[in-house]
mmCIF file of C-alpha atoms in Angstrom:
data_model
loop_
_atom_site.group_PDB
_atom_site.id
_atom_site.type_symbol
_atom_site.label_atom_id
_atom_site.label_comp_id
_atom_site.label_asym_id
_atom_site.label_seq_id
_atom_site.Cartn_x
_atom_site.Cartn_y
_atom_site.Cartn_z
ATOM 1 C CA GLY A 1 38.000 -71.665 37.271
ATOM 2 C CA SER A 2 40.255 -73.546 35.113
ATOM 3 C CA GLU A 3 37.817 -76.493 34.727
ATOM 4 C CA LYS A 4 35.594 -73.950 32.568
ATOM 5 C CA TYR A 5 38.209 -74.254 29.633
ATOM 6 C CA GLN A 6 39.340 -77.650 29.783
ATOM 7 C CA PHE A 7 37.408 -78.585 26.567
ATOM 8 C CA LEU A 8 39.978 -76.196 24.635
ATOM 9 C CA ALA A 9 42.686 -78.813 24.687
ATOM 10 C CA GLY A 10 40.651 -81.321 22.692
ATOM 11 C CA LEU A 11 39.437 -78.466 20.527
ATOM 12 C CA LEU A 12 42.991 -77.313 19.627
ATOM 13 C CA ASN A 13 43.871 -80.927 18.619
ATOM 14 C CA THR A 14 40.625 -80.677 16.247
ATOM 15 C CA ILE A 15 41.392 -77.276 14.861
ATOM 16 C CA GLU A 16 45.069 -78.408 14.302
ATOM 17 C CA LYS A 17 43.780 -81.619 12.223
ATOM 18 C CA SER A 18 41.361 -79.330 10.206
ATOM 19 C CA VAL A 19 44.045 -76.764 9.348
ATOM 20 C CA ASN A 20 46.504 -79.415 8.258
ATOM 21 C CA LEU A 21 44.386 -81.368 5.864
ATOM 22 C CA GLU A 22 46.336 -84.037 3.957
ATOM 23 C CA PHE A 23 45.273 -84.386 0.468
ATOM 24 C CA ASP A 24 46.035 -87.017 -2.001
ATOM 25 C CA ARG A 25 47.815 -84.741 -4.428
ATOM 26 C CA ALA A 26 47.473 -87.153 -7.414
ATOM 27 C CA SER A 27 43.563 -87.034 -6.856
ATOM 28 C CA VAL A 28 43.702 -83.158 -6.501
ATOM 29 C CA LEU A 29 45.618 -82.912 -9.836
ATOM 30 C CA ARG A 30 43.079 -85.125 -11.475
ATOM 31 C CA ARG A 31 40.064 -83.360 -10.001
ATOM 32 C CA GLN A 32 41.528 -79.963 -11.058
ATOM 33 C CA ASN A 33 41.733 -81.105 -14.612
ATOM 34 C CA GLU A 34 38.424 -82.580 -14.567
ATOM 35 C CA ALA A 35 37.169 -79.037 -13.834
ATOM 36 C CA VAL A 36 38.744 -77.858 -16.690
ATOM 37 C CA GLU A 37 36.093 -79.503 -18.802
ATOM 38 C CA ILE A 38 33.266 -78.348 -16.658
ATOM 39 C CA TYR A 39 34.291 -74.952 -16.117
ATOM 40 C CA ASN A 40 34.637 -73.862 -19.713
ATOM 41 C CA GLY A 41 31.717 -71.869 -20.760
ATOM 42 C CA LYS A 42 29.858 -68.439 -20.686
ATOM 43 C CA SER A 43 27.508 -66.866 -18.426
ATOM 44 C CA LYS A 44 26.024 -63.362 -19.103
ATOM 45 C CA ASP A 45 28.736 -61.834 -21.065
ATOM 46 C CA TRP A 46 31.556 -63.421 -18.890
ATOM 47 C CA LYS A 47 33.653 -66.324 -19.979
ATOM 48 C CA ILE A 48 33.953 -68.938 -17.085
ATOM 49 C CA ARG A 49 37.027 -71.170 -16.659
ATOM 50 C CA THR A 50 39.430 -72.697 -14.397
ATOM 51 C CA VAL A 51 43.196 -73.427 -14.504
ATOM 52 C CA LYS A 52 45.072 -76.684 -15.782
ATOM 53 C CA ALA A 53 47.072 -78.567 -13.322
ATOM 54 C CA PHE A 54 50.417 -79.658 -14.800
ATOM 55 C CA GLY A 55 52.100 -81.710 -12.174
ATOM 56 C CA ILE A 56 53.487 -82.359 -8.674
ATOM 57 C CA ILE A 57 56.875 -81.344 -7.622
ATOM 58 C CA ASP A 58 57.812 -81.749 -4.039
ATOM 59 C CA ASP A 59 54.122 -82.168 -2.844
ATOM 60 C CA ILE A 60 53.380 -78.838 -4.679
ATOM 61 C CA ILE A 61 50.547 -79.002 -7.485
ATOM 62 C CA LEU A 62 51.731 -76.794 -10.318
ATOM 63 C CA LEU A 63 48.896 -74.862 -11.918
ATOM 64 C CA GLU A 64 48.518 -72.592 -14.897
ATOM 65 C CA LYS A 65 48.784 -69.028 -13.997
ATOM 66 C CA ALA A 66 45.139 -67.232 -13.278
ATOM 67 C CA TYR A 67 44.884 -63.778 -14.647
ATOM 68 C CA GLY A 68 43.263 -60.705 -13.308
ATOM 69 C CA LEU A 69 42.260 -59.318 -9.971
ATOM 70 C CA GLY A 70 41.563 -61.426 -6.756
ATOM 71 C CA ALA A 71 37.802 -61.176 -5.972
ATOM 72 C CA THR A 72 38.929 -60.609 -2.321
ATOM 73 C CA LYS A 73 40.522 -57.333 -3.757
ATOM 74 C CA ALA A 74 37.895 -56.479 -6.388
ATOM 75 C CA VAL A 75 35.016 -56.554 -3.640
ATOM 76 C CA ASN A 76 36.748 -53.472 -2.023
ATOM 77 C CA SER A 77 38.205 -51.791 -5.083
ATOM 78 C CA ASN A 78 35.576 -52.217 -7.824
ATOM 79 C CA GLN A 79 32.186 -53.169 -6.631
ATOM 80 C CA THR A 80 30.614 -52.831 -9.874
ATOM 81 C CA LEU A 81 33.092 -55.298 -11.531
ATOM 82 C CA TYR A 82 32.904 -57.633 -8.564
ATOM 83 C CA ARG A 83 29.212 -58.063 -8.649
ATOM 84 C CA SER A 84 28.936 -58.412 -12.377
ATOM 85 C CA ALA A 85 31.625 -61.045 -12.552
ATOM 86 C CA MET A 86 30.493 -63.029 -9.282
ATOM 87 C CA LYS A 87 26.658 -62.915 -10.561
ATOM 88 C CA ALA A 88 27.863 -64.655 -13.785
ATOM 89 C CA LEU A 89 29.985 -67.206 -11.875
ATOM 90 C CA TYR A 90 27.197 -68.203 -9.394
ATOM 91 C CA ASP A 91 24.639 -68.218 -12.093
ATOM 92 C CA PHE A 92 26.899 -70.610 -13.995
ATOM 93 C CA GLU A 93 27.572 -72.568 -10.938
ATOM 94 C CA PHE A 94 23.979 -72.836 -10.178
ATOM 95 C CA GLU A 95 23.201 -73.987 -13.741
ATOM 96 C CA HIS A 96 25.983 -76.512 -13.323
ATOM 97 C CA LEU A 97 24.362 -77.983 -10.081
ATOM 98 C CA LYS A 98 20.929 -77.905 -11.546
ATOM 99 C CA GLY A 99 22.266 -80.004 -14.447
ATOM 100 C CA ASN A 100 21.381 -77.494 -17.211
ATOM 101 C CA LEU A 101 24.649 -77.518 -18.761
ATOM 102 C CA ASN A 102 25.461 -79.896 -21.701
ATOM 103 C CA LYS A 103 28.019 -81.815 -19.593
ATOM 104 C CA HIS A 104 25.643 -83.801 -17.593
ATOM 105 C CA ALA A 105 24.821 -86.797 -19.613
ATOM 106 C CA GLU A 106 23.439 -89.795 -17.515
ATOM 107 C CA GLY A 107 26.570 -91.657 -16.172
ATOM 108 C CA THR A 108 29.029 -88.930 -16.487
ATOM 109 C CA VAL A 109 30.913 -87.726 -13.506
ATOM 110 C CA ASN A 110 30.594 -84.099 -12.385
ATOM 111 C CA LEU A 111 31.932 -82.017 -9.575
ATOM 112 C CA ALA A 112 30.438 -80.378 -6.548
ATOM 113 C CA ASN A 113 32.814 -77.725 -5.242
ATOM 114 C CA PRO A 114 32.029 -77.118 -1.439
ATOM 115 C CA ASP A 115 34.882 -74.752 -1.099
ATOM 116 C CA LEU A 116 33.912 -72.014 -3.678
ATOM 117 C CA HIS A 117 34.869 -68.475 -2.300
ATOM 118 C CA ASP A 118 36.356 -65.158 -3.191
ATOM 119 C CA GLY A 119 39.743 -66.442 -2.474
ATOM 120 C CA GLN A 120 39.648 -68.687 -5.410
ATOM 121 C CA VAL A 121 38.414 -66.511 -8.139
ATOM 122 C CA PHE A 122 40.260 -64.178 -10.497
ATOM 123 C CA ILE A 123 38.539 -61.440 -12.382
ATOM 124 C CA ASP A 124 40.174 -60.341 -15.533
ATOM 125 C CA GLU A 125 37.933 -57.163 -16.543
ATOM 126 C CA LYS A 126 39.702 -56.703 -20.059
ATOM 127 C CA SER A 127 38.846 -60.158 -21.262
ATOM 128 C CA LYS A 128 35.655 -60.316 -19.293
ATOM 129 C CA THR A 129 36.946 -63.703 -17.850
ATOM 130 C CA VAL A 130 36.226 -65.167 -14.387
ATOM 131 C CA THR A 131 38.865 -67.993 -13.477
ATOM 132 C CA VAL A 132 38.048 -70.345 -10.352
ATOM 133 C CA ILE A 133 41.042 -72.287 -9.031
ATOM 134 C CA ASP A 134 41.674 -74.982 -6.556
ATOM 135 C CA PHE A 135 39.073 -77.727 -6.848
ATOM 136 C CA GLY A 136 41.073 -79.817 -4.215
ATOM 137 C CA GLN A 137 37.909 -80.337 -2.090
ATOM 138 C CA ALA A 138 35.585 -80.847 -4.995
ATOM 139 C CA ILE A 139 33.868 -84.377 -5.005
ATOM 140 C CA PRO A 140 32.630 -86.131 -7.960
ATOM 141 C CA ILE A 141 28.901 -86.727 -8.279
ATOM 142 C CA GLN A 142 26.799 -88.462 -10.700
ATOM 143 C CA SER A 143 23.497 -86.794 -12.146
ATOM 144 C CA LYS A 144 21.127 -88.542 -9.624
ATOM 145 C CA GLU A 145 23.348 -87.383 -6.712
ATOM 146 C CA ARG A 146 23.277 -83.811 -8.264
ATOM 147 C CA GLY A 147 19.458 -83.898 -8.527
ATOM 148 C CA LEU A 148 19.113 -85.101 -4.930
ATOM 149 C CA GLY A 149 21.183 -82.169 -3.628
ATOM 150 C CA THR A 150 19.349 -79.470 -5.619
ATOM 151 C CA ASP A 151 16.100 -81.084 -4.479
ATOM 152 C CA ILE A 152 17.008 -80.999 -0.965
ATOM 153 C CA LEU A 153 18.182 -77.386 -1.196
ATOM 154 C CA ALA A 154 14.821 -76.433 -3.118
ATOM 155 C CA PHE A 155 12.752 -77.972 -0.147
ATOM 156 C CA ILE A 156 14.995 -76.369 2.298
ATOM 157 C CA SER A 157 14.546 -72.922 0.698
ATOM 158 C CA GLY A 158 10.784 -73.516 0.206
ATOM 159 C CA LEU A 159 10.844 -73.791 -3.559
ATOM 160 C CA ILE A 160 8.877 -77.084 -3.377
ATOM 161 C CA SER A 161 6.269 -78.442 -1.044
ATOM 162 C CA SER A 162 6.783 -81.217 1.409
ATOM 163 C CA GLN A 163 4.434 -83.448 -0.718
ATOM 164 C CA THR A 164 6.611 -82.879 -3.796
ATOM 165 C CA TYR A 165 9.739 -83.644 -1.797
ATOM 166 C CA GLN A 166 8.501 -86.837 -0.350
ATOM 167 C CA GLN A 167 7.686 -87.766 -4.086
ATOM 168 C CA LYS A 168 11.008 -86.963 -5.236
ATOM 169 C CA MET A 169 12.808 -88.483 -2.269
ATOM 170 C CA LEU A 170 11.168 -91.755 -3.253
ATOM 171 C CA SER A 171 12.815 -91.624 -6.627
ATOM 172 C CA TYR A 172 16.224 -91.346 -5.255
ATOM 173 C CA GLN A 173 15.991 -94.827 -3.470
ATOM 174 C CA SER A 174 18.700 -96.489 -5.475
ATOM 175 C CA ILE A 175 21.346 -93.999 -4.235
ATOM 176 C CA PHE A 176 20.877 -95.046 -0.733
ATOM 177 C CA ASN A 177 20.841 -98.814 -1.482
#
C-alpha cells in the first residue's frame, strides 16, 4: 500500500523548489524595462504596452500601475472585449516572434516570454490599451534564435515540409556551434 506513494516525497520537494523560484531581481528589473521598448505599439485598433520598473525595495520590484480590467476577470464579464483585446495582443506577439516588427535589426536583443497568460494582462476598454506585466521569466534572444524557434513551430504545426525544415535547420548551424 504505502510503497505505491513513496514517489510523492521527492515530488513535493520538486514542487516546492518550483513554487519558490528565486529570481535575480536586478535582471528582472532590467528585462522588464527592455520589454518597454518592444511592447510599445499597435495591433488592430488596440495599443499594446507594458509597464516600467522603477526599482527594488526589500526584494520587491516596483512597477508602474497597469490600468484596466484584468484579463482573468474580462474573460468572464465581457467576452467581446476579452476576445478583441487578446486577439490584438496575440497578433502583436506573433508578429514580434516572427520578427516583423521594426525592433529586430540583426544583433539586437529581443525577448521571448514563455510566461504570457491572462493573469499578466490588463485591458483598458476606454483607451483601447492592452498592458502586459511581468517579464520576469522572459529571455533575451537574438534574431537568428527567434527565427529558429518560429521555424520549429512552423514545422511542428505542419506549415512547412520536412524538406524545407531540414534546409532551414542547416542555416542555423552557427547557433549550435
